[in-house]
Amino acid sequence: MPKDAPELTGKGAVSASDGAGQVGQASGSDAEGQPFDVAHDGAESGSNGNVDNGFHSAADGGSRGKADGGSPSATQVTPATLVMKRNDAANLGIAFTVPPTDGVAGGIVPPRLLDENLAVVGAMLHDIGTYLVLKHDGSDGEKLQFDGPNYILHGLRGYDWLISQGVDESIAQFARNHTGVGLTRKQVVAQGLPLPPADYVPMNLEQEVVMVADKYNSKSIPPRFLTAQAYARKARRFGEANERQWLDLVRKYGVPDIPALAKKFDMKLDE
């Protein structure tokens, strides 16, 4: 994400006290929306038993809530403080991983609770621009076919169309910023892509989640699912740095059970 993204700077922070869109709230955590406190040791809760910073390792059995029902400490959760704590822990060799859940293995607890509703709406609309890069839409009896050379424009075209329809910028950006593992201005210029030179990268965690999920499914005809390894090979075609960036995202968000999804929806699978 950009260096000035809210998740990294703390600006526009979403604390646990925000009632909307809380996802994956810790078992036994403060259901009334009280803000979690940040433990001074950067790993587990302090003497008052409060949940510290939202990060929990698989070794401790997952998240732990308030043990004594006491009030939170004066130190409030912000994305910036959580990133700092996570970096401190990483330097000490502490990995804040999560236990397998809902078919996803691995991953790191994010620095804040995600807005689930925002991510779902963004996921539903992020590919709307694919309708604007069709070579044949099937209405003339021909097989549905995308305009290959211009397919990379579907994100930007989708963004422009959503804005023209009065859709809020926060939603339209899901279309603009999901291509590949995040296109930078430098990559656009270096690869001679048919896009205006600019950064097309996720601006927040919700956009990043949709971008990552998008990589596990291809809109080829017929459509198919891709495992993390299959997309890594695809990413490698654009350079080792691109592949490394994808693998970093896999470590960050974990690995979903793609074979099970392919079986459930009776779709082809690239392994």
CSV table of N, CA and C in Angstrom, one decimal, residues 129-251:
chain,number,residue,atom,x,y,z
A,129,GLY,N,-16.0,-3.3,-14.9
A,129,GLY,CA,-15.4,-2.8,-16.1
A,129,GLY,C,-15.1,-3.9,-17.2
A,130,THR,N,-15.2,-5.2,-16.8
A,130,THR,CA,-15.0,-6.2,-17.8
A,130,THR,C,-16.1,-6.2,-18.9
A,131,TYR,N,-17.2,-5.6,-18.6
A,131,TYR,CA,-18.3,-5.5,-19.6
A,131,TYR,C,-17.9,-4.4,-20.6
A,132,LEU,N,-16.9,-3.6,-20.3
A,132,LEU,CA,-16.5,-2.5,-21.2
A,132,LEU,C,-15.3,-2.9,-22.0
A,133,VAL,N,-14.8,-4.2,-21.9
A,133,VAL,CA,-13.7,-4.6,-22.7
A,133,VAL,C,-14.0,-5.9,-23.4
A,134,LEU,N,-15.2,-6.0,-23.9
A,134,LEU,CA,-15.6,-7.2,-24.6
A,134,LEU,C,-15.4,-7.1,-26.1
A,135,LYS,N,-14.9,-8.1,-26.7
A,135,LYS,CA,-14.8,-8.1,-28.2
A,135,LYS,C,-16.1,-8.6,-28.8
A,136,HIS,N,-16.6,-9.6,-28.1
A,136,HIS,CA,-17.9,-10.2,-28.5
A,136,HIS,C,-18.7,-10.4,-27.2
A,137,ASP,N,-19.9,-9.8,-27.1
A,137,ASP,CA,-20.7,-10.0,-25.9
A,137,ASP,C,-21.7,-11.2,-26.0
A,138,GLY,N,-21.6,-11.9,-27.1
A,138,GLY,CA,-22.5,-13.1,-27.2
A,138,GLY,C,-23.9,-12.8,-27.8
A,139,SER,N,-24.2,-11.5,-27.9
A,139,SER,CA,-25.5,-11.1,-28.4
A,139,SER,C,-25.7,-11.4,-29.9
A,140,ASP,N,-24.6,-11.5,-30.6
A,140,ASP,CA,-24.7,-11.8,-32.1
A,140,ASP,C,-24.5,-13.3,-32.4
A,141,GLY,N,-24.6,-14.1,-31.3
A,141,GLY,CA,-24.5,-15.5,-31.5
A,141,GLY,C,-23.1,-16.0,-31.5
A,142,GLU,N,-22.1,-15.1,-31.5
A,142,GLU,CA,-20.7,-15.5,-31.4
A,142,GLU,C,-20.3,-15.8,-29.9
A,143,LYS,N,-19.3,-16.6,-29.8
A,143,LYS,CA,-18.8,-16.9,-28.4
A,143,LYS,C,-18.3,-15.7,-27.7
A,144,LEU,N,-18.7,-15.6,-26.4
A,144,LEU,CA,-18.2,-14.5,-25.6
A,144,LEU,C,-16.7,-14.4,-25.6
A,145,GLN,N,-16.2,-13.2,-25.8
A,145,GLN,CA,-14.8,-13.0,-25.9
A,145,GLN,C,-14.3,-11.6,-25.5
A,146,PHE,N,-13.3,-11.6,-24.7
A,146,PHE,CA,-12.7,-10.3,-24.2
A,146,PHE,C,-11.8,-9.7,-25.3
A,147,ASP,N,-11.6,-8.4,-25.2
A,147,ASP,CA,-10.7,-7.7,-26.1
A,147,ASP,C,-9.3,-7.8,-25.4
A,148,GLY,N,-8.6,-8.9,-25.7
A,148,GLY,CA,-7.3,-9.2,-25.0
A,148,GLY,C,-6.4,-8.0,-24.8
A,149,PRO,N,-6.0,-7.3,-25.8
A,149,PRO,CA,-5.0,-6.2,-25.6
A,149,PRO,C,-5.5,-5.1,-24.7
A,150,ASN,N,-6.8,-4.9,-24.6
A,150,ASN,CA,-7.4,-3.8,-23.8
A,150,ASN,C,-8.0,-4.3,-22.5
A,151,TYR,N,-7.8,-5.6,-22.2
A,151,TYR,CA,-8.4,-6.1,-21.0
A,151,TYR,C,-7.8,-5.4,-19.7
A,152,ILE,N,-6.5,-5.1,-19.8
A,152,ILE,CA,-5.9,-4.4,-18.6
A,152,ILE,C,-6.6,-3.1,-18.3
A,153,LEU,N,-7.4,-2.6,-19.2
A,153,LEU,CA,-8.1,-1.3,-19.0
A,153,LEU,C,-9.4,-1.5,-18.2
A,154,HIS,N,-9.8,-2.7,-17.9
A,154,HIS,CA,-11.1,-2.9,-17.4
A,154,HIS,C,-11.2,-2.3,-16.0
A,155,GLY,N,-10.2,-2.3,-15.2
A,155,GLY,CA,-10.2,-1.7,-13.9
A,155,GLY,C,-10.5,-0.2,-14.0
A,156,LEU,N,-9.7,0.5,-14.8
A,156,LEU,CA,-9.9,2.0,-14.9
A,156,LEU,C,-11.2,2.3,-15.6
A,157,ARG,N,-11.6,1.5,-16.6
A,157,ARG,CA,-12.9,1.8,-17.2
A,157,ARG,C,-14.1,1.6,-16.3
A,158,GLY,N,-13.9,0.5,-15.5
A,158,GLY,CA,-14.9,0.3,-14.5
A,158,GLY,C,-15.0,1.4,-13.4
A,159,TYR,N,-13.9,1.9,-13.0
A,159,TYR,CA,-13.8,3.0,-12.1
A,159,TYR,C,-14.5,4.3,-12.7
A,160,ASP,N,-14.1,4.6,-13.9
A,160,ASP,CA,-14.7,5.8,-14.6
A,160,ASP,C,-16.2,5.6,-14.7
A,161,TRP,N,-16.7,4.4,-15.1
A,161,TRP,CA,-18.1,4.2,-15.2
A,161,TRP,C,-18.8,4.4,-13.9
A,162,LEU,N,-18.3,3.8,-12.9
A,162,LEU,CA,-18.9,3.9,-11.5
A,162,LEU,C,-19.0,5.4,-11.1
A,163,ILE,N,-17.9,6.1,-11.3
A,163,ILE,CA,-17.9,7.5,-10.9
A,163,ILE,C,-19.0,8.3,-11.7
A,164,SER,N,-19.1,7.9,-13.0
A,164,SER,CA,-20.1,8.6,-13.9
A,164,SER,C,-21.5,8.3,-13.4
A,165,GLN,N,-21.7,7.2,-12.7
A,165,GLN,CA,-23.0,6.8,-12.2
A,165,GLN,C,-23.3,7.4,-10.8
A,166,GLY,N,-22.4,8.1,-10.3
A,166,GLY,CA,-22.6,8.7,-9.0
A,166,GLY,C,-22.1,7.8,-7.8
A,167,VAL,N,-21.4,6.7,-8.1
A,167,VAL,CA,-21.0,5.8,-7.1
A,167,VAL,C,-19.8,6.5,-6.3
A,168,ASP,N,-19.8,6.3,-5.0
A,168,ASP,CA,-18.8,7.0,-4.2
A,168,ASP,C,-17.4,6.5,-4.6
A,169,GLU,N,-16.5,7.5,-4.4
A,169,GLU,CA,-15.1,7.2,-4.7
A,169,GLU,C,-14.5,6.0,-3.9
A,170,SER,N,-15.0,5.9,-2.7
A,170,SER,CA,-14.5,4.8,-1.9
A,170,SER,C,-14.9,3.4,-2.4
A,171,ILE,N,-15.9,3.3,-3.2
A,171,ILE,CA,-16.4,2.1,-3.8
A,171,ILE,C,-15.7,1.9,-5.2
A,172,ALA,N,-15.7,3.0,-5.9
A,172,ALA,CA,-15.2,3.0,-7.3
A,172,ALA,C,-13.7,2.6,-7.3
A,173,GLN,N,-13.0,2.9,-6.3
A,173,GLN,CA,-11.6,2.6,-6.2
A,173,GLN,C,-11.3,1.1,-6.2
A,174,PHE,N,-12.3,0.3,-5.8
A,174,PHE,CA,-12.1,-1.2,-5.8
A,174,PHE,C,-11.8,-1.6,-7.3
A,175,ALA,N,-12.5,-1.0,-8.2
A,175,ALA,CA,-12.3,-1.3,-9.6
A,175,ALA,C,-11.0,-0.9,-10.1
A,176,ARG,N,-10.6,0.3,-9.7
A,176,ARG,CA,-9.4,0.9,-10.2
A,176,ARG,C,-8.1,0.2,-9.7
A,177,ASN,N,-8.2,-0.2,-8.5
A,177,ASN,CA,-6.9,-0.6,-7.8
A,177,ASN,C,-6.8,-2.1,-7.5
A,178,HIS,N,-7.3,-3.0,-8.4
A,178,HIS,CA,-7.2,-4.4,-8.1
A,178,HIS,C,-6.4,-5.2,-9.1
A,179,THR,N,-5.9,-4.6,-10.2
A,179,THR,CA,-5.2,-5.3,-11.3
A,179,THR,C,-3.9,-5.9,-10.8
A,180,GLY,N,-3.6,-7.1,-11.1
A,180,GLY,CA,-2.4,-7.8,-10.7
A,180,GLY,C,-2.2,-7.7,-9.2
A,181,VAL,N,-1.0,-7.4,-8.7
A,181,VAL,CA,-0.8,-7.3,-7.3
A,181,VAL,C,-0.6,-5.8,-6.9
A,182,GLY,N,-1.2,-5.0,-7.8
A,182,GLY,CA,-1.0,-3.5,-7.6
A,182,GLY,C,0.0,-2.9,-8.5
A,183,LEU,N,-0.6,-2.2,-9.5
A,183,LEU,CA,0.3,-1.6,-10.5
A,183,LEU,C,0.8,-0.2,-10.1
A,184,THR,N,2.1,0.0,-10.1
A,184,THR,CA,2.7,1.3,-9.8
A,184,THR,C,2.9,2.1,-11.1
A,185,ARG,N,3.0,3.4,-11.0
A,185,ARG,CA,3.3,4.2,-12.1
A,185,ARG,C,4.6,3.7,-12.8
A,186,LYS,N,5.6,3.4,-12.1
A,186,LYS,CA,6.9,2.9,-12.6
A,186,LYS,C,6.6,1.6,-13.5
A,187,GLN,N,5.8,0.7,-13.0
A,187,GLN,CA,5.5,-0.5,-13.8
A,187,GLN,C,4.7,-0.2,-15.1
A,188,VAL,N,3.8,0.7,-14.9
A,188,VAL,CA,3.0,1.1,-16.1
A,188,VAL,C,3.9,1.6,-17.2
A,189,VAL,N,4.8,2.5,-16.8
A,189,VAL,CA,5.7,3.1,-17.8
A,189,VAL,C,6.7,2.1,-18.3
A,190,ALA,N,7.3,1.3,-17.5
A,190,ALA,CA,8.4,0.4,-17.8
A,190,ALA,C,7.8,-0.7,-18.8
A,191,GLN,N,6.6,-1.1,-18.5
A,191,GLN,CA,6.0,-2.2,-19.3
A,191,GLN,C,5.2,-1.7,-20.5
A,192,GLY,N,5.2,-0.4,-20.7
A,192,GLY,CA,4.4,0.2,-21.8
A,192,GLY,C,3.0,-0.2,-21.8
A,193,LEU,N,2.4,-0.2,-20.6
A,193,LEU,CA,1.0,-0.6,-20.5
A,193,LEU,C,0.0,0.5,-21.0
A,194,PRO,N,-1.1,0.1,-21.6
A,194,PRO,CA,-2.0,1.1,-22.2
A,194,PRO,C,-2.9,1.8,-21.1
A,195,LEU,N,-2.2,2.3,-20.1
A,195,LEU,CA,-2.9,3.0,-19.0
A,195,LEU,C,-2.2,4.4,-18.8
A,196,PRO,N,-3.0,5.4,-18.4
A,196,PRO,CA,-2.4,6.6,-18.0
A,196,PRO,C,-1.3,6.4,-16.9
A,197,PRO,N,-0.1,6.9,-17.0
A,197,PRO,CA,0.9,6.7,-15.9
A,197,PRO,C,0.4,7.2,-14.6
A,198,ALA,N,0.2,6.2,-13.7
A,198,ALA,CA,-0.3,6.5,-12.3
A,198,ALA,C,-0.2,5.2,-11.5
A,199,ASP,N,-0.4,5.4,-10.2
A,199,ASP,CA,-0.4,4.2,-9.3
A,199,ASP,C,-1.8,3.6,-9.2
A,200,TYR,N,-1.9,2.3,-9.5
A,200,TYR,CA,-3.2,1.6,-9.4
A,200,TYR,C,-3.0,0.6,-8.3
A,201,VAL,N,-2.9,1.0,-7.1
A,201,VAL,CA,-2.6,0.1,-6.0
A,201,VAL,C,-3.7,0.3,-4.9
A,202,PRO,N,-4.0,-0.8,-4.1
A,202,PRO,CA,-5.0,-0.7,-3.0
A,202,PRO,C,-4.6,0.5,-2.1
A,203,MET,N,-5.6,1.2,-1.7
A,203,MET,CA,-5.5,2.3,-0.8
A,203,MET,C,-5.8,2.0,0.7
A,204,ASN,N,-6.4,0.8,0.9
A,204,ASN,CA,-6.7,0.4,2.2
A,204,ASN,C,-6.8,-1.1,2.3
A,205,LEU,N,-7.0,-1.7,3.4
A,205,LEU,CA,-7.0,-3.1,3.6
A,205,LEU,C,-8.2,-3.8,2.9
A,206,GLU,N,-9.3,-3.2,2.9
A,206,GLU,CA,-10.5,-3.7,2.2
A,206,GLU,C,-10.2,-3.9,0.7
A,207,GLN,N,-9.6,-2.9,0.1
A,207,GLN,CA,-9.2,-3.0,-1.4
A,207,GLN,C,-8.2,-4.1,-1.6
A,208,GLU,N,-7.2,-4.2,-0.6
A,208,GLU,CA,-6.2,-5.2,-0.8
A,208,GLU,C,-6.8,-6.6,-0.7
A,209,VAL,N,-7.7,-6.8,0.2
A,209,VAL,CA,-8.3,-8.1,0.4
A,209,VAL,C,-9.0,-8.5,-0.9
A,210,VAL,N,-9.8,-7.6,-1.5
A,210,VAL,CA,-10.5,-7.9,-2.8
A,210,VAL,C,-9.4,-8.2,-3.9
A,211,MET,N,-8.4,-7.4,-4.0
A,211,MET,CA,-7.3,-7.6,-5.0
A,211,MET,C,-6.7,-9.0,-4.8
A,212,VAL,N,-6.5,-9.5,-3.6
A,212,VAL,CA,-5.9,-10.8,-3.4
A,212,VAL,C,-6.9,-11.9,-3.7
A,213,ALA,N,-8.1,-11.8,-3.3
A,213,ALA,CA,-9.1,-12.8,-3.6
A,213,ALA,C,-9.3,-12.9,-5.1
A,214,ASP,N,-9.2,-11.8,-5.8
A,214,ASP,CA,-9.4,-11.8,-7.3
A,214,ASP,C,-8.4,-12.7,-8.0
A,215,LYS,N,-7.2,-12.9,-7.4
A,215,LYS,CA,-6.2,-13.6,-8.1
A,215,LYS,C,-6.5,-15.1,-8.1
A,216,TYR,N,-7.4,-15.5,-7.3
A,216,TYR,CA,-7.7,-17.0,-7.2
A,216,TYR,C,-8.7,-17.4,-8.2
A,217,ASN,N,-9.2,-16.5,-9.0
A,217,ASN,CA,-10.2,-16.9,-10.0
A,217,ASN,C,-9.9,-16.2,-11.3
A,218,SER,N,-10.0,-16.9,-12.4
A,218,SER,CA,-9.7,-16.4,-13.7
A,218,SER,C,-11.0,-16.3,-14.5
A,219,LYS,N,-11.2,-15.2,-15.3
A,219,LYS,CA,-12.3,-15.0,-16.1
A,219,LYS,C,-12.1,-15.5,-17.5
A,220,SER,N,-11.2,-16.5,-17.6
A,220,SER,CA,-11.0,-17.2,-18.9
A,220,SER,C,-12.3,-17.9,-19.3
A,221,ILE,N,-12.4,-18.4,-20.5
A,221,ILE,CA,-13.6,-19.0,-20.9
A,221,ILE,C,-13.3,-20.5,-21.3
A,222,PRO,N,-13.8,-21.4,-20.5
A,222,PRO,CA,-14.6,-21.3,-19.2
A,222,PRO,C,-13.7,-20.7,-18.1
A,223,PRO,N,-14.3,-20.1,-17.1
A,223,PRO,CA,-13.6,-19.6,-16.0
A,223,PRO,C,-13.0,-20.7,-15.1
A,224,ARG,N,-12.0,-20.4,-14.4
A,224,ARG,CA,-11.3,-21.5,-13.6
A,224,ARG,C,-10.7,-20.8,-12.3
A,225,PHE,N,-10.4,-21.7,-11.3
A,225,PHE,CA,-9.8,-21.3,-10.1
A,225,PHE,C,-8.3,-21.5,-10.3
A,226,LEU,N,-7.5,-20.7,-9.5
A,226,LEU,CA,-6.1,-20.8,-9.5
A,226,LEU,C,-5.6,-21.0,-8.0
A,227,THR,N,-4.7,-21.9,-7.8
A,227,THR,CA,-4.1,-22.0,-6.5
A,227,THR,C,-3.1,-20.9,-6.3
A,228,ALA,N,-2.6,-20.7,-5.1
A,228,ALA,CA,-1.6,-19.7,-4.8
A,228,ALA,C,-0.4,-19.9,-5.7
A,229,GLN,N,0.0,-21.2,-5.8
A,229,GLN,CA,1.2,-21.6,-6.6
A,229,GLN,C,1.0,-21.3,-8.0
A,230,ALA,N,-0.2,-21.5,-8.5
A,230,ALA,CA,-0.5,-21.3,-9.9
A,230,ALA,C,-0.4,-19.8,-10.3
A,231,TYR,N,-1.0,-19.0,-9.4
A,231,TYR,CA,-0.9,-17.5,-9.6
A,231,TYR,C,0.6,-17.0,-9.5
A,232,ALA,N,1.3,-17.7,-8.6
A,232,ALA,CA,2.7,-17.3,-8.4
A,232,ALA,C,3.5,-17.5,-9.8
A,233,ARG,N,3.2,-18.5,-10.5
A,233,ARG,CA,3.8,-18.8,-11.8
A,233,ARG,C,3.4,-17.7,-12.8
A,234,LYS,N,2.1,-17.3,-12.7
A,234,LYS,CA,1.6,-16.2,-13.6
A,234,LYS,C,2.3,-14.9,-13.2
A,235,ALA,N,2.4,-14.6,-12.0
A,235,ALA,CA,3.0,-13.4,-11.5
A,235,ALA,C,4.5,-13.3,-11.9
A,236,ARG,N,5.2,-14.5,-12.0
A,236,ARG,CA,6.6,-14.5,-12.3
A,236,ARG,C,6.9,-14.0,-13.7
A,237,ARG,N,5.9,-14.1,-14.6
A,237,ARG,CA,6.1,-13.7,-16.0
A,237,ARG,C,6.3,-12.2,-16.0
A,238,PHE,N,6.0,-11.5,-15.0
A,238,PHE,CA,6.2,-10.0,-14.9
A,238,PHE,C,7.4,-9.7,-14.0
A,239,GLY,N,8.2,-10.6,-13.7
A,239,GLY,CA,9.4,-10.4,-12.9
A,239,GLY,C,9.4,-11.0,-11.6
A,240,GLU,N,10.6,-11.3,-11.0
A,240,GLU,CA,10.7,-11.9,-9.7
A,240,GLU,C,10.1,-11.1,-8.6
A,241,ALA,N,10.3,-9.7,-8.7
A,241,ALA,CA,9.7,-8.8,-7.7
A,241,ALA,C,8.2,-9.0,-7.6
A,242,ASN,N,7.6,-9.1,-8.8
A,242,ASN,CA,6.1,-9.3,-8.8
A,242,ASN,C,5.7,-10.6,-8.1
A,243,GLU,N,6.5,-11.7,-8.4
A,243,GLU,CA,6.2,-12.9,-7.7
A,243,GLU,C,6.3,-12.8,-6.2
A,244,ARG,N,7.4,-12.2,-5.8
A,244,ARG,CA,7.7,-12.0,-4.4
A,244,ARG,C,6.6,-11.2,-3.7
A,245,GLN,N,6.1,-10.2,-4.4
A,245,GLN,CA,5.0,-9.4,-3.8
A,245,GLN,C,3.8,-10.2,-3.6
A,246,TRP,N,3.5,-11.1,-4.6
A,246,TRP,CA,2.3,-12.0,-4.4
A,246,TRP,C,2.5,-13.0,-3.3
A,247,LEU,N,3.7,-13.6,-3.2
A,247,LEU,CA,3.9,-14.5,-2.1
A,247,LEU,C,3.9,-13.8,-0.7
A,248,ASP,N,4.3,-12.6,-0.7
A,248,ASP,CA,4.2,-11.8,0.6
A,248,ASP,C,2.7,-11.6,1.0
A,249,LEU,N,1.8,-11.4,0.0
A,249,LEU,CA,0.4,-11.3,0.2
A,249,LEU,C,-0.2,-12.6,0.7
A,250,VAL,N,0.3,-13.7,0.1
A,250,VAL,CA,-0.2,-15.0,0.5
A,250,VAL,C,0.2,-15.3,2.0
A,251,ARG,N,1.4,-14.9,2.4
A,251,ARG,CA,1.8,-15.1,3.8
A,251,ARG,C,0.9,-14.2,4.7
